[in-house]
């Protein structure tokens, strides 16, 4: 067993006996890179990744193309690293019960948060609820600003009707990190609310997400 093999084995044992918290950020990246870069010291690559992106979270949220700009990062390594936020997002979403009853605005907000995990773009989701406020579906409707005219009220209505929804909650994120609804958000909400009302679908809230925070426009006094 060579020097690098011994180091790899020590990190594996530390993880298996004490968990990921026993490893610092450099060691976490080293450990992950073991799986795609065999028989090579991954410590320098881990250091370059952290220096380039500024932190572990930024490394894992980078695109494969961005990751490959760092010396030593292979295509397979870039794909593996970029998978982690996507897998974590799916894990968080699938822990939720599809038939869960969301009878408060706060419950709706916490239900929706995982859908925005790791997103670097603005995205728009539609949460569909039946007459008893039970979840029927939650679907990505658009990648881009909620204020964009490309967000079709007709498509929103078709999505809601297809899953038998009585009520819907619109949700989008602010990449600025501030969850406060803007004037443009209010204008878009009125447009979508009025259009959905015309086909018998009631928009009951519009939730604005930023990182792990959210603001309910209904709770903030917006008239639905």
C-alpha positions as a printed Julia matrix, in Angstrom:
224×3 Matrix{Float64}:
   0.0    0.0     0.0
   1.42   3.37   -1.05
   1.38   6.66    0.8
  -1.76   7.87   -0.94
  -3.55   4.55   -0.36
  -2.82   4.8     3.35
  -4.21   8.34    3.51
  -7.35   7.28    1.66
  -7.9    4.38    4.03
  -7.52   6.64    7.07
 -10.12   9.08    5.73
 -12.51   6.21    4.94
 -12.17   4.83    8.48
 -12.64   8.26   10.02
 -15.82   8.79    8.03
 -17.18   5.32    8.82
 -16.48   5.59   12.55
 -17.22   9.27   13.23
 -19.25  10.53   10.27
 -18.76  13.44    7.89
 -18.44  15.99   10.72
 -15.08  14.4    11.57
 -13.69  15.67    8.24
 -12.92  19.29    7.4
 -13.9   20.79    4.03
 -10.6   19.88    2.37
 -10.91  16.27    3.52
 -14.54  16.07    2.38
 -13.52  17.09   -1.14
 -10.51  14.76   -1.06
 -12.8   11.91   -0.02
 -15.29  12.6    -2.81
 -12.55  12.86   -5.42
 -11.23   9.41   -4.42
 -14.15   7.88   -6.32
 -13.25   9.45   -9.68
  -9.48   9.98   -9.43
  -7.78   6.69   -8.51
  -4.17   6.38   -7.36
  -3.48  10.11   -7.21
  -3.13  12.65   -4.41
  -6.41  14.61   -4.48
  -5.41  17.04   -1.71
  -3.97  19.71   -4.09
  -7.12  19.53   -6.25
  -9.32  19.94   -3.17
  -7.3   23.01   -2.14
  -7.59  24.51   -5.63
 -11.36  23.96   -5.65
 -11.86  25.71   -2.32
  -9.58  28.58   -3.3
 -11.34  29.0    -6.65
 -14.94  28.9    -5.37
 -14.44  30.19   -1.83
 -16.17  27.41    0.12
 -17.52  23.88    0.04
 -21.11  24.95   -0.65
 -19.99  27.01   -3.66
 -17.97  24.07   -4.98
 -20.96  21.73   -4.81
 -23.3   24.31   -6.36
 -21.0   24.97   -9.33
 -21.85  23.59  -12.77
 -19.74  20.79  -14.27
 -18.36  23.29  -16.78
 -17.25  25.65  -14.0
 -15.7   22.82  -12.0
 -13.63  21.64  -14.96
 -11.95  25.04  -15.11
 -10.0   24.02  -12.01
  -6.77  22.17  -12.75
  -7.01  18.45  -12.08
 -10.8   18.18  -12.08
 -11.86  15.48  -14.53
 -15.2   15.25  -16.31
 -16.28  12.44  -13.97
 -15.23  14.44  -10.92
 -17.19  17.46  -12.1
 -20.31  15.37  -12.69
 -20.01  13.68   -9.28
 -19.57  16.94   -7.36
 -22.45  18.65   -9.16
 -24.76  15.73   -8.34
 -24.78  16.37   -4.59
 -27.16  19.36   -4.39
 -29.46  17.74   -6.95
 -29.61  14.48   -4.97
 -30.06  16.38   -1.68
 -32.91  18.38   -3.23
 -34.68  15.22   -4.4
 -34.16  13.58   -1.01
 -35.72  16.53    0.81
 -38.66  16.63   -1.58
 -39.4   12.91   -1.41
 -39.47  12.94    2.38
 -42.66  14.99    2.13
 -45.98  13.15    1.98
 -47.67  13.88   -1.39
 -51.03  13.72    0.41
 -50.0   16.08    3.2
 -52.57  18.65    4.27
 -51.19  22.2     4.1
 -53.79  24.16    6.01
 -51.62  27.14    6.96
 -49.5   29.51    4.89
 -46.49  28.56    7.01
 -46.93  24.86    6.2
 -47.04  25.72    2.5
 -43.81  27.69    2.81
 -41.91  24.95    4.6
 -43.24  22.36    2.15
 -41.95  24.42   -0.78
 -38.47  25.29    0.57
 -36.78  22.03   -0.58
 -37.86  22.66   -4.17
 -35.55  25.67   -4.26
 -32.58  24.0    -2.59
 -29.38  24.7    -4.51
 -31.09  26.78   -7.21
 -28.9   29.54   -8.65
 -31.54  30.7   -11.16
 -34.95  32.16  -10.49
 -37.57  29.43  -10.84
 -41.34  29.34  -10.5
 -43.32  26.45   -8.95
 -47.04  25.81   -8.73
 -48.29  23.94   -5.66
 -51.68  22.35   -6.31
 -54.09  21.55   -3.47
 -57.51  19.9    -3.45
 -60.61  21.24   -1.7
 -59.34  19.93    1.66
 -55.92  21.59    1.14
 -54.27  18.24    0.49
 -51.25  18.27   -1.82
 -52.01  17.01   -5.32
 -48.87  18.12   -7.14
 -45.99  20.57   -7.11
 -44.54  21.33  -10.5
 -41.78  23.49  -11.94
 -43.51  25.9   -14.29
 -40.79  28.21  -15.49
 -37.09  28.91  -15.14
 -36.78  32.67  -14.97
 -38.4   35.65  -13.27
 -42.02  35.33  -12.1
 -42.6   38.74  -13.67
 -41.8   37.47  -17.14
 -44.8   37.54  -19.46
 -43.81  34.07  -20.68
 -45.42  32.68  -17.52
 -48.75  31.76  -19.01
 -51.8   31.81  -16.75
 -53.32  29.32  -19.18
 -50.51  26.85  -18.58
 -50.85  27.35  -14.82
 -54.6   26.7   -15.09
 -54.09  23.6   -17.24
 -51.6   22.21  -14.71
 -54.0   22.84  -11.81
 -57.01  21.37  -13.63
 -55.07  18.3   -14.76
 -54.37  17.27  -11.16
 -57.84  18.16   -9.87
 -56.73  21.17   -7.84
 -59.14  23.58   -6.22
 -56.51  25.88   -4.75
 -53.0   26.75   -5.88
 -49.99  28.45   -4.34
 -47.47  30.19   -6.57
 -43.84  30.21   -5.43
 -40.64  31.67   -6.78
 -37.21  32.53   -5.42
 -35.13  35.67   -5.17
 -31.48  34.97   -5.98
 -30.57  38.23   -4.24
 -31.01  36.47   -0.9
 -33.85  38.77    0.19
 -37.31  37.19    0.37
 -39.34  40.39    0.5
 -41.89  40.59   -2.37
 -41.23  43.39   -4.84
 -43.72  45.68   -6.55
 -43.24  43.62   -9.71
 -44.08  40.47   -7.73
 -47.35  42.06   -6.6
 -48.22  43.1   -10.15
 -47.53  39.6   -11.49
 -49.56  38.05   -8.66
 -52.62  40.19   -9.49
 -52.37  39.25  -13.17
 -52.12  35.54  -12.43
 -54.77  35.63   -9.65
 -57.34  37.28  -11.92
 -56.61  34.95  -14.82
 -56.92  31.8   -12.7
 -60.09  33.05  -11.04
 -61.69  33.23  -14.48
 -61.42  29.43  -14.85
 -62.43  28.57  -11.3
 -58.96  28.12   -9.78
 -58.27  30.08   -6.6
 -54.76  31.41   -6.02
 -54.49  31.5    -2.21
 -50.89  32.59   -1.75
 -47.68  33.58   -3.47
 -44.58  32.57   -1.55
 -41.22  34.23   -2.14
 -38.16  32.15   -1.2
 -34.58  33.24   -0.56
 -32.07  30.64    0.64
 -33.72  28.99    3.69
 -36.18  31.84    4.28
 -39.58  32.6     2.78
 -42.29  35.24    2.91
 -45.99  34.54    2.39
 -47.66  37.37    0.51
 -51.02  36.33    1.98
 -49.68  36.63    5.53
 -48.12  39.96    4.6
 -51.51  41.41    3.78
 -51.75  40.98    0.0
 -55.4   40.61   -1.03
 -56.13  37.24   -2.62
